[in-house]
Each structure stands twice: as structure tokens, then as C-alpha cells.
């Protein structure tokens, strides 16, 4: 098609705006980051300084946790009274003899309906017992983590009809499709076990997923108080079930439940941070490219913003979080305080340089700003002032790296997590 010069000149200002303006709801321009002051994790709600670890543990930690519950993620219910575990398969010679594979189901009732979270566990065959372990949710079913034909094929609803899924169900073609994100053999060779589960077993990841998830069946909170749907969120539901998996791991003598490192990527990184903050049994928490509503500071409004995430993924956060869309300064907390809730337990925040949507710099600044709480415990955080160069891990009790490449989980990321776990688990 030929465009006359006259039409082209009329369209030009419009085309220029399209080329230069940020798409609605996010910003990629550091110069447009608003001025802000971060809330101080070491000042109580009443404005009193928090200067001892006992003040932190007794008062301030709970205050911050409540803020996240009320303003962002919502509540989590307590441990169900009738929680059962069923071993559904055992293989002493999995992965060509390198691993022991267990598949277990965590079973509980919600409003009379049975719920099951299916957990795949690999343990190093020749390692000393009990083994320390990484745990993390997968996006596409346990069978996607490795091509091992012995892994049960998930029967749950799948979000995307890709990677072998058809009509929102897994098929055999989806086996092993996420294996590049799960270097099972490397993890085992380093002496760690791996436990993974599909987050969709708890609640399908879409705005109406609660109808088929535990939020519509589980009606009381931690203190036995009534729990309405809008009081919690999909992220709270998913994070709560991670704690139920730990309930199982604590019963398994092959596993060192005092050395559990919780890992999560992207939305599942947000979920891991909330789980690690809520449940101190996670000895290490790892956030991989978790971005907005995860490790990145909300007040920077860089990359994905609170407004954008609330619009696209309303079910992830509670109802109250919606009032902070475009109004981040009114938040009683910011995400550095979520990281601080891990203190004094080690925590790792990882970014990828091309993953601007997740605001790598905002993730770093958040990790750094959690440092004073670790300082209270005499522990060093990221240990640097500026975001480190690409592929240069830093930090002591707060680990951080920005990797080359985009939004993903790579062998490089795992290498850092294994090194970090070795260091903190004294291996
Ligand atoms: C979207 C979303 C992010 C999220 C990511 C993911 O990009 O905007 O907040 O982290 O999906 O989970 O893959």
C-alpha cells in the first residue's frame, strides 16, 4: 500500500507518540521514578525506634507481617486439623540410579471437599541422611520438571495450552518441558534433595480460580476466625500450601527439615517470599525475578506497577491492595520489609538485566534496604551500596545477583543458590 506524503505527515505526530510513550500502566524510564521515602522497618507503628532483636521479634516483626496481611496478600488459614499424607509411589533407583524418587500427596478437607497437593521429591542416593532440600512450586505440573517417565502426569487445570498441554490439561508431550529450569541432577550431585509441587493444585491461576480452589472451601484463619474470600488471595493460598508441604517434610526422616531452602520464580517468587515471611521453618528463601508484588519496591513504579498488576492479576492480592494502585506512597510498608521479615534467616534476591518488567534495580534496592534489620542481628546484608555488575553475586545474609539475559531460571541462577545454601547450611 502507498501512503501519500500528506497522510503520512498527518499521522507522524501520532506515530512518534506511539514510539516514545510508555505503554499504559508501566514505566521503563529511570528519570520518571517518583521521589519517595521508604518506610523504616526499625520504627514501630507508634514511631518508636526498634533497637534490639527482642523488640524486633516480639513486636515489630508482627506489626510488619500484619501490614502485609492487611494491605497486600491477605490472611492465611491455620493448619487443618485433619491433615494426612499418602505416599503414592517410591522408586529407589530413579534417574538411572542417581536418585530416590518419592511422590506423596498432602491431603486435607475443605468444607467437606477433599483437597490434594501432589509433591514430587528427589533425594540424592548416596548422600548422608537426612538430606537438606530445595523446595519450589512449578508452573506446569511435576511431570514438566524432568522427563522421568515415572512422574505422575498432573490431572489439574493448566493455565496455558502450550508445552504439550491441550484443553488446559497436561498430556505426555508436556513431560520434561520445564527441565531447563530444574537442574535436578546438579542439585542431587551437590547433596541436596528437591521437592516440587504444581501451584494449580491449590487454586487455578485465573481471576475465577478461587471457585475451584481452597479459598472457597477453607473458611477460618489462623486463629479460627471467619475468613472471607476477599480476606486472602491466591498468593496467600499458594503460600499456605507450601507450609502444608513442610508439615509433611517434617515427618520424613530422609529429609533435614531444619535445612529447607524455598525457591520461587516470578509470581511463584512472590509466593515464596510471602511463604518465607509467614513461616519461619523455611531456613532460606530465594526470590528469582519476582518483581512487582515480590522483591521489587512498589514505590519506584518502574516496570510493572501496582496499578498494572492489580488490573491484570486481581486475584493475586487482596481487595485492600487495590487502593494502592497509583497511590504507592500510601502503603504502610514496602517490599524491602517483606525481605526483612526473613531476618535473621538468609534470603537471596536474583534479577535478570533484561527483565525490566520486574525492575532489577528496584529488586536490588529492596534487598539493600532490608539490611538494617539484619544489622540488628549482627549480620551483613548485601554488603554493597550500588547494584553490582552483571553476573557478580554479592551479599552475606542477603544474597543478590543480576544475571545477563531475561526473565527465566537458568543454571547460573541455580549455581548461585547452591553456593549460597552450601555457605549457610555449613556444607
Ligand atoms: C507477568 C506478571 C508478573 C509475573 C509474571 C510471571 O509478567 O506481570 O508480575 O511475575 O507474569 O509470573 O511469569
Short mmCIF file of C-alpha atoms and ligand atoms in Angstrom, two decimals:
data_model
loop_
_atom_site.label_atom_id
_atom_site.label_comp_id
_atom_site.label_asym_id
_atom_site.label_seq_id
_atom_site.Cartn_x
_atom_site.Cartn_y
_atom_site.Cartn_z
CA UNK A 1 0.00 0.00 0.00
CA UNK A 2 1.22 3.51 -0.87
CA UNK A 3 0.74 6.24 1.73
CA UNK A 4 0.57 9.75 0.31
CA UNK A 5 3.03 12.24 1.90
CA UNK A 6 0.06 14.24 3.10
CA UNK A 7 -1.47 11.30 5.07
CA UNK A 8 1.96 10.39 6.41
CA UNK A 9 2.55 13.94 7.73
CA UNK A 10 -0.85 13.93 9.43
CA UNK A 11 -0.05 10.60 11.12
CA UNK A 12 3.51 11.48 12.05
CA UNK A 13 2.86 13.10 15.46
CA UNK A 14 0.72 10.12 16.36
CA UNK A 15 3.36 7.61 15.26
CA UNK A 16 6.01 9.49 17.23
CA UNK A 17 3.92 9.36 20.37
CA UNK A 18 3.44 5.64 19.92
CA UNK A 19 7.16 5.16 19.56
CA UNK A 20 8.20 7.20 22.59
CA UNK A 21 5.40 6.85 25.17
CA UNK A 22 5.43 4.06 27.71
CA UNK A 23 2.53 1.67 27.33
CA UNK A 24 -0.14 2.42 29.89
CA UNK A 25 0.47 1.17 33.42
CA UNK A 26 4.23 0.88 33.49
CA UNK A 27 7.38 2.90 33.16
CA UNK A 28 10.83 1.99 31.81
CA UNK A 29 12.38 5.39 32.34
CA UNK A 30 14.57 5.78 35.45
CA UNK A 31 14.07 9.59 35.21
CA UNK A 32 10.34 9.10 35.76
CA UNK A 33 10.70 7.16 39.01
CA UNK A 34 8.83 9.28 41.56
CA UNK A 35 10.55 10.71 44.65
CA UNK A 36 9.76 8.63 47.69
CA UNK A 37 10.87 7.83 51.21
CA UNK A 38 10.80 4.20 52.23
CA UNK A 39 9.08 3.27 55.50
CA UNK A 40 11.70 2.41 58.12
CA UNK A 41 11.38 -1.23 59.24
CA UNK A 42 13.10 -0.27 62.50
CA UNK A 43 10.49 2.28 63.59
CA UNK A 44 7.36 0.86 65.22
CA UNK A 45 3.80 1.77 64.25
CA UNK A 46 3.82 4.21 67.18
CA UNK A 47 7.02 5.85 65.91
CA UNK A 48 9.38 4.29 68.47
CA UNK A 49 12.83 3.13 67.37
CA UNK A 50 13.42 -0.63 67.36
CA UNK A 51 16.91 -1.17 68.66
CA UNK A 52 17.09 -4.76 69.87
CA UNK A 53 16.44 -8.17 68.36
CA UNK A 54 13.96 -8.93 71.10
CA UNK A 55 11.93 -5.78 70.25
CA UNK A 56 12.01 -6.88 66.63
CA UNK A 57 10.93 -10.46 67.38
CA UNK A 58 8.34 -9.58 69.99
CA UNK A 59 6.68 -6.52 68.43
CA UNK A 60 7.95 -5.10 65.20
CA UNK A 61 8.09 -8.30 63.14
CA UNK A 62 4.42 -8.97 63.91
CA UNK A 63 3.44 -5.39 63.08
CA UNK A 64 5.02 -5.62 59.64
CA UNK A 65 3.56 -9.07 59.00
CA UNK A 66 0.07 -7.71 59.82
CA UNK A 67 0.59 -4.80 57.40
CA UNK A 68 1.39 -7.23 54.59
CA UNK A 69 -1.62 -9.33 55.55
CA UNK A 70 -3.95 -6.36 55.63
CA UNK A 71 -2.61 -4.30 52.73
CA UNK A 72 -1.17 -6.78 50.23
CA UNK A 73 -1.54 -10.56 50.42
CA UNK A 74 -4.37 -11.16 52.86
CA UNK A 75 -4.50 -13.76 55.58
CA UNK A 76 -3.62 -17.43 55.58
CA UNK A 77 -5.68 -20.03 57.38
CA UNK A 78 -4.19 -22.19 60.11
CA UNK A 79 -3.05 -25.79 59.83
CA UNK A 80 -6.03 -28.04 59.06
CA UNK A 81 -6.91 -30.42 61.86
CA UNK A 82 -7.20 -33.38 59.55
CA UNK A 83 -4.03 -33.27 57.52
CA UNK A 84 -2.93 -36.54 56.00
CA UNK A 85 -0.03 -37.67 53.89
CA UNK A 86 -0.12 -40.53 51.43
CA UNK A 87 2.91 -41.98 49.71
CA UNK A 88 1.75 -42.69 46.17
CA UNK A 89 4.99 -44.02 44.70
CA UNK A 90 8.55 -44.88 45.69
CA UNK A 91 11.50 -45.64 43.43
CA UNK A 92 14.91 -46.38 44.91
CA UNK A 93 16.58 -46.25 41.50
CA UNK A 94 15.22 -43.24 39.68
CA UNK A 95 17.14 -41.15 37.12
CA UNK A 96 19.38 -44.00 36.09
CA UNK A 97 20.16 -44.94 39.68
CA UNK A 98 21.22 -41.45 40.81
CA UNK A 99 18.13 -40.70 42.85
CA UNK A 100 15.43 -41.92 45.11
CA UNK A 101 12.06 -40.63 43.97
CA UNK A 102 9.07 -40.28 46.26
CA UNK A 103 5.68 -38.98 45.29
CA UNK A 104 3.41 -38.03 48.13
CA UNK A 105 0.06 -36.35 48.44
CA UNK A 106 -0.79 -33.85 51.14
CA UNK A 107 -4.48 -34.38 51.82
CA UNK A 108 -6.92 -32.24 53.73
CA UNK A 109 -10.58 -31.42 53.71
CA UNK A 110 -12.05 -28.05 52.92
CA UNK A 111 -15.78 -27.72 53.59
CA UNK A 112 -16.27 -31.43 53.08
CA UNK A 113 -14.34 -31.49 49.80
CA UNK A 114 -11.08 -33.42 49.68
CA UNK A 115 -8.03 -31.50 48.53
CA UNK A 116 -4.72 -32.96 47.43
CA UNK A 117 -1.39 -31.30 46.77
CA UNK A 118 0.88 -33.73 44.92
CA UNK A 119 4.55 -33.46 45.78
CA UNK A 120 7.44 -34.90 43.80
CA UNK A 121 10.60 -35.48 45.83
CA UNK A 122 14.02 -36.49 44.57
CA UNK A 123 16.69 -37.40 47.09
CA UNK A 124 20.38 -37.96 46.42
CA UNK A 125 21.03 -41.65 46.51
CA UNK A 126 24.42 -41.75 48.18
CA UNK A 127 24.27 -38.65 50.35
CA UNK A 128 24.39 -38.66 54.09
CA UNK A 129 20.95 -38.71 55.63
CA UNK A 130 18.90 -36.67 56.31
CA UNK A 131 19.35 -34.52 53.20
CA UNK A 132 18.93 -30.74 53.05
CA UNK A 133 16.43 -29.84 50.40
CA UNK A 134 15.23 -27.20 47.96
CA UNK A 135 11.51 -26.80 47.61
CA UNK A 136 9.67 -24.83 44.97
CA UNK A 137 6.46 -24.70 43.00
CA UNK A 138 6.42 -25.41 39.30
CA UNK A 139 4.22 -23.69 36.68
CA UNK A 140 3.22 -26.71 34.60
CA UNK A 141 2.91 -29.80 36.74
CA UNK A 142 5.51 -32.03 38.40
CA UNK A 143 5.91 -34.03 35.19
CA UNK A 144 7.24 -30.90 33.43
CA UNK A 145 10.28 -30.73 35.74
CA UNK A 146 12.01 -33.81 34.32
CA UNK A 147 11.37 -36.28 31.50
CA UNK A 148 11.44 -39.14 34.07
CA UNK A 149 8.51 -41.31 32.90
CA UNK A 150 7.77 -42.36 36.49
CA UNK A 151 6.47 -38.90 37.45
CA UNK A 152 2.68 -38.85 37.71
CA UNK A 153 1.11 -36.73 35.00
CA UNK A 154 -0.81 -33.88 36.62
CA UNK A 155 -4.58 -34.00 36.26
CA UNK A 156 -5.08 -30.39 37.37
CA UNK A 157 -6.15 -27.45 35.19
CA UNK A 158 -3.22 -25.92 33.27
CA UNK A 159 -3.11 -22.22 32.50
CA UNK A 160 -1.68 -22.32 29.00
CA UNK A 161 -2.32 -24.60 26.07
CA UNK A 162 1.35 -24.83 25.24
CA UNK A 163 4.27 -27.10 26.10
CA UNK A 164 2.19 -30.17 25.42
CA UNK A 165 -0.96 -29.04 27.27
CA UNK A 166 -4.25 -29.44 25.45
CA UNK A 167 -7.66 -28.12 26.51
CA UNK A 168 -5.97 -26.90 29.72
CA UNK A 169 -4.85 -30.42 30.67
CA UNK A 170 -1.38 -31.96 30.58
CA UNK A 171 -0.53 -34.67 28.07
CA UNK A 172 2.53 -36.93 27.86
CA UNK A 173 4.01 -34.38 25.46
CA UNK A 174 4.40 -31.96 28.39
CA UNK A 175 6.83 -34.26 30.23
CA UNK A 176 10.16 -32.56 30.86
CA UNK A 177 9.19 -29.33 29.09
CA UNK A 178 10.39 -27.19 32.01
CA UNK A 179 13.54 -29.22 32.70
CA UNK A 180 15.91 -26.37 31.77
CA UNK A 181 14.61 -24.58 34.88
CA UNK A 182 15.13 -27.59 37.14
CA UNK A 183 18.70 -28.96 37.04
CA UNK A 184 17.70 -31.97 39.11
CA UNK A 185 20.92 -33.95 38.54
CA UNK A 186 23.11 -30.99 39.57
CA UNK A 187 21.05 -30.37 42.70
CA UNK A 188 21.34 -34.06 43.66
CA UNK A 189 25.06 -34.18 42.85
CA UNK A 190 25.56 -31.30 45.28
CA UNK A 191 23.94 -33.39 48.02
CA UNK A 192 20.51 -31.71 48.09
CA UNK A 193 17.07 -33.11 47.65
CA UNK A 194 14.38 -31.37 45.63
CA UNK A 195 10.67 -31.19 46.39
CA UNK A 196 8.28 -29.61 43.94
CA UNK A 197 4.53 -29.28 43.50
CA UNK A 198 2.19 -27.70 40.98
CA UNK A 199 0.70 -24.46 42.34
CA UNK A 200 -2.51 -25.08 40.35
CA UNK A 201 -3.34 -27.98 42.69
CA UNK A 202 -4.27 -25.33 45.27
CA UNK A 203 -6.04 -22.75 43.16
CA UNK A 204 -6.15 -22.40 39.37
CA UNK A 205 -4.35 -19.21 38.37
CA UNK A 206 -7.08 -17.02 36.92
CA UNK A 207 -9.50 -14.46 38.31
CA UNK A 208 -12.23 -17.04 38.98
CA UNK A 209 -9.83 -19.76 40.08
CA UNK A 210 -10.95 -19.40 43.70
CA UNK A 211 -14.19 -21.17 42.78
CA UNK A 212 -12.24 -24.39 42.28
CA UNK A 213 -9.57 -23.66 44.86
CA UNK A 214 -9.25 -23.89 48.59
CA UNK A 215 -10.34 -20.28 49.11
CA UNK A 216 -13.95 -21.21 48.54
CA UNK A 217 -13.78 -24.12 50.97
CA UNK A 218 -11.49 -23.06 53.74
CA UNK A 219 -13.32 -20.66 56.00
CA UNK A 220 -11.27 -19.86 59.08
CA UNK A 221 -7.99 -18.04 59.61
CA UNK A 222 -5.01 -18.82 61.81
CA UNK A 223 -6.99 -18.03 64.95
CA UNK A 224 -10.11 -19.89 63.91
CA UNK A 225 -11.81 -16.59 62.93
CA UNK A 226 -14.11 -16.48 59.88
CA UNK A 227 -12.19 -15.96 56.66
CA UNK A 228 -13.99 -14.38 53.72
CA UNK A 229 -12.75 -14.74 50.16
CA UNK A 230 -11.63 -11.11 49.99
CA UNK A 231 -9.64 -11.51 53.24
CA UNK A 232 -7.00 -13.54 51.49
CA UNK A 233 -5.67 -14.00 47.97
CA UNK A 234 -4.34 -16.58 45.52
CA UNK A 235 -0.77 -15.82 46.63
CA UNK A 236 -1.77 -16.45 50.24
CA UNK A 237 -3.46 -19.70 49.26
CA UNK A 238 -0.43 -20.92 47.33
CA UNK A 239 1.97 -19.86 50.07
CA UNK A 240 -0.15 -21.54 52.74
CA UNK A 241 0.07 -24.87 50.91
CA UNK A 242 3.88 -24.61 50.87
CA UNK A 243 3.65 -24.68 54.66
CA UNK A 244 1.48 -27.78 54.47
CA UNK A 245 4.19 -29.46 52.39
CA UNK A 246 6.68 -28.58 55.14
CA UNK A 247 4.29 -30.26 57.59
CA UNK A 248 4.93 -33.41 55.59
CA UNK A 249 8.68 -32.87 55.20
CA UNK A 250 8.98 -32.63 58.99
CA UNK A 251 7.66 -36.17 59.25
CA UNK A 252 10.09 -37.64 56.70
CA UNK A 253 13.30 -38.89 58.33
CA UNK A 254 15.13 -38.81 54.97
CA UNK A 255 14.87 -35.02 54.97
CA UNK A 256 16.56 -32.44 57.16
CA UNK A 257 13.58 -30.18 57.80
CA UNK A 258 15.86 -27.65 59.53
CA UNK A 259 17.65 -27.08 56.23
CA UNK A 260 14.91 -26.30 53.75
CA UNK A 261 15.59 -23.67 51.08
CA UNK A 262 12.46 -22.29 49.45
CA UNK A 263 12.79 -21.19 45.83
CA UNK A 264 10.32 -19.44 43.53
CA UNK A 265 10.36 -17.75 40.14
CA UNK A 266 8.28 -14.76 39.12
CA UNK A 267 4.72 -15.00 40.53
CA UNK A 268 5.93 -18.05 42.40
CA UNK A 269 8.82 -15.93 43.70
CA UNK A 270 6.24 -13.52 45.13
CA UNK A 271 4.55 -16.58 46.65
CA UNK A 272 7.82 -17.86 48.12
CA UNK A 273 8.63 -14.53 49.73
CA UNK A 274 5.21 -14.42 51.37
CA UNK A 275 5.60 -18.03 52.50
CA UNK A 276 9.11 -17.43 53.86
CA UNK A 277 7.90 -14.33 55.69
CA UNK A 278 4.90 -16.12 57.20
CA UNK A 279 6.53 -19.40 58.13
CA UNK A 280 9.93 -19.36 59.82
CA UNK A 281 10.50 -23.04 59.13
CA UNK A 282 11.88 -22.05 55.72
CA UNK A 283 15.57 -21.72 56.60
CA UNK A 284 16.44 -19.90 53.35
CA UNK A 285 14.11 -18.07 50.96
CA UNK A 286 15.03 -17.40 47.33
CA UNK A 287 13.28 -14.95 45.03
CA UNK A 288 14.06 -15.37 41.33
CA UNK A 289 12.86 -12.42 39.19
CA UNK A 290 9.81 -11.90 41.42
CA UNK A 291 9.33 -8.22 40.51
CA UNK A 292 6.23 -6.20 41.40
CA UNK A 293 4.48 -7.54 44.50
CA UNK A 294 7.60 -9.62 45.15
CA UNK A 295 11.09 -8.30 45.79
CA UNK A 296 10.80 -5.01 43.81
CA UNK A 297 9.97 -1.78 45.61
CA UNK A 298 6.38 -0.74 44.86
CA UNK A 299 7.13 2.97 45.31
CA UNK A 300 9.52 3.04 42.35
CA UNK A 301 6.65 2.22 39.99
CA UNK A 302 9.26 1.03 37.48
CA UNK A 303 8.42 -1.78 35.07
CA UNK A 304 5.19 -3.37 36.18
CA UNK A 305 3.32 -1.07 38.56
CA UNK A 306 0.87 -1.81 41.36
CA UNK A 307 -1.94 -0.42 39.15
CA UNK A 308 -0.97 -2.70 36.31
CA UNK A 309 -0.65 -5.86 38.40
CA UNK A 310 -3.95 -5.16 40.17
CA UNK A 311 -5.67 -4.83 36.81
CA UNK A 312 -4.10 -7.85 35.14
CA UNK A 313 -3.97 -10.20 38.10
CA UNK A 314 -6.67 -9.03 40.57
CA UNK A 315 -6.79 -12.44 42.26
CA UNK A 316 -3.13 -12.49 43.32
CA UNK A 317 -3.53 -9.85 46.03
CA UNK A 318 -6.28 -9.00 48.49
CA UNK A 319 -9.00 -6.43 47.97
CA UNK A 320 -7.23 -3.82 50.07
CA UNK A 321 -4.16 -3.78 47.77
CA UNK A 322 -6.35 -2.26 45.01
CA UNK A 323 -6.48 1.08 46.85
CA UNK A 324 -2.71 1.47 46.32
CA UNK A 325 -2.91 1.45 42.51
CA UNK A 326 -1.15 4.69 41.54
CA UNK A 327 -1.05 5.50 45.26
CA UNK A 328 2.03 3.54 46.38
CA UNK A 329 3.13 6.17 48.90
CA UNK A 330 0.09 5.39 50.99
CA UNK A 331 1.24 1.79 51.51
CA UNK A 332 2.12 1.24 55.20
CA UNK A 333 5.06 -0.91 54.08
CA UNK A 334 7.19 -1.51 51.03
CA UNK A 335 8.68 -4.74 49.71
CA UNK A 336 12.06 -4.35 51.46
CA UNK A 337 10.16 -5.06 54.65
CA UNK A 338 8.93 -8.36 53.23
CA UNK A 339 12.57 -9.32 52.73
CA UNK A 340 13.36 -8.06 56.23
CA UNK A 341 10.75 -10.45 57.64
CA UNK A 342 13.16 -13.30 56.82
CA UNK A 343 15.76 -11.92 59.26
CA UNK A 344 17.94 -13.35 60.62
CA UNK A 345 17.44 -16.24 58.17
CA UNK A 346 19.40 -15.96 54.92
CA UNK A 347 17.48 -14.68 51.90
CA UNK A 348 18.52 -14.39 48.23
CA UNK A 349 17.15 -11.97 45.64
CA UNK A 350 18.02 -12.53 41.98
CA UNK A 351 17.34 -10.32 38.97
CA UNK A 352 17.99 -10.57 35.24
CA UNK A 353 19.26 -7.50 33.46
CA UNK A 354 16.84 -7.64 30.53
CA UNK A 355 13.88 -8.33 32.78
CA UNK A 356 12.96 -4.66 33.17
CA UNK A 357 9.33 -5.58 33.75
CA UNK A 358 10.45 -6.93 37.16
CA UNK A 359 12.61 -3.82 37.88
CA UNK A 360 16.05 -5.35 38.59
CA UNK A 361 17.29 -2.16 40.23
CA UNK A 362 14.17 -1.98 42.41
CA UNK A 363 14.83 -5.58 43.48
CA UNK A 364 18.39 -4.69 44.42
CA UNK A 365 17.38 -1.53 46.32
CA UNK A 366 14.79 -3.53 48.20
CA UNK A 367 17.33 -6.22 49.18
CA UNK A 368 19.72 -3.49 50.30
CA UNK A 369 17.05 -1.64 52.32
CA UNK A 370 16.30 -4.83 54.28
CA UNK A 371 19.91 -4.69 55.53
CA UNK A 372 19.41 -2.69 58.75
CA UNK A 373 17.17 -5.42 60.16
CA UNK A 374 19.91 -7.98 59.53
CA UNK A 375 22.33 -5.46 61.07
CA UNK A 376 20.29 -5.61 64.27
CA UNK A 377 21.16 -9.32 64.41
CA UNK A 378 24.83 -8.56 63.72
CA UNK A 379 24.53 -9.99 60.21
CA UNK A 380 25.65 -8.40 56.96
CA UNK A 381 23.13 -7.94 54.13
CA UNK A 382 24.08 -7.28 50.50
CA UNK A 383 27.26 -5.54 51.66
CA UNK A 384 27.40 -3.07 48.72
CA UNK A 385 25.81 0.30 48.01
CA UNK A 386 25.28 0.03 44.28
CA UNK A 387 23.73 -2.70 42.19
CA UNK A 388 26.70 -4.97 41.35
CA UNK A 389 27.86 -5.58 37.77
CA UNK A 390 26.17 -8.30 35.74
CA UNK A 391 26.94 -11.87 36.85
CA UNK A 392 28.69 -10.76 40.05
CA UNK A 393 26.93 -12.23 43.07
CA UNK A 394 27.22 -10.24 46.31
CA UNK A 395 25.99 -10.40 49.86
CA UNK A 396 26.25 -12.36 53.01
CA UNK A 397 22.89 -12.99 54.69
CA UNK A 398 21.09 -11.19 51.86
CA UNK A 399 22.44 -12.58 48.60
CA UNK A 400 21.91 -10.73 45.34
CA UNK A 401 22.87 -11.06 41.70
CA UNK A 402 21.78 -9.59 38.41
CA UNK A 403 22.33 -12.12 35.68
CA UNK A 404 22.71 -11.48 31.96
CA UNK A 405 19.64 -12.33 29.91
CA UNK A 406 15.93 -12.13 30.52
CA UNK A 407 13.09 -13.38 32.70
CA UNK A 408 13.87 -17.03 33.32
CA UNK A 409 15.54 -19.54 35.64
CA UNK A 410 18.95 -20.64 34.42
CA UNK A 411 21.82 -22.89 35.52
CA UNK A 412 23.65 -19.72 36.51
CA UNK A 413 20.88 -18.83 38.97
CA UNK A 414 20.91 -22.34 40.46
CA UNK A 415 24.68 -22.31 40.77
CA UNK A 416 24.41 -19.23 43.00
CA UNK A 417 21.58 -20.72 45.08
CA UNK A 418 23.55 -23.93 45.63
CA UNK A 419 26.64 -21.95 46.67
CA UNK A 420 24.53 -19.77 48.98
CA UNK A 421 22.89 -22.83 50.57
CA UNK A 422 26.29 -24.55 50.98
CA UNK A 423 27.60 -21.49 52.79
CA UNK A 424 24.64 -21.09 55.13
CA UNK A 425 23.98 -24.76 55.72
CA UNK A 426 27.65 -25.24 56.58
CA UNK A 427 28.38 -27.64 53.75
C1 LIG B 1 3.54 -11.48 34.42
C2 LIG B 1 3.31 -10.58 35.61
C3 LIG B 1 4.47 -10.66 36.62
C4 LIG B 1 4.77 -12.11 36.97
C5 LIG B 1 4.97 -12.90 35.70
C6 LIG B 1 5.15 -14.41 35.93
O1 LIG B 1 4.59 -10.98 33.66
O2 LIG B 1 3.10 -9.29 35.16
O3 LIG B 1 4.14 -9.95 37.79
O4 LIG B 1 5.87 -12.17 37.83
O5 LIG B 1 3.85 -12.77 34.86
O6 LIG B 1 4.78 -14.95 36.95
O7 LIG B 1 5.61 -15.06 34.99
#
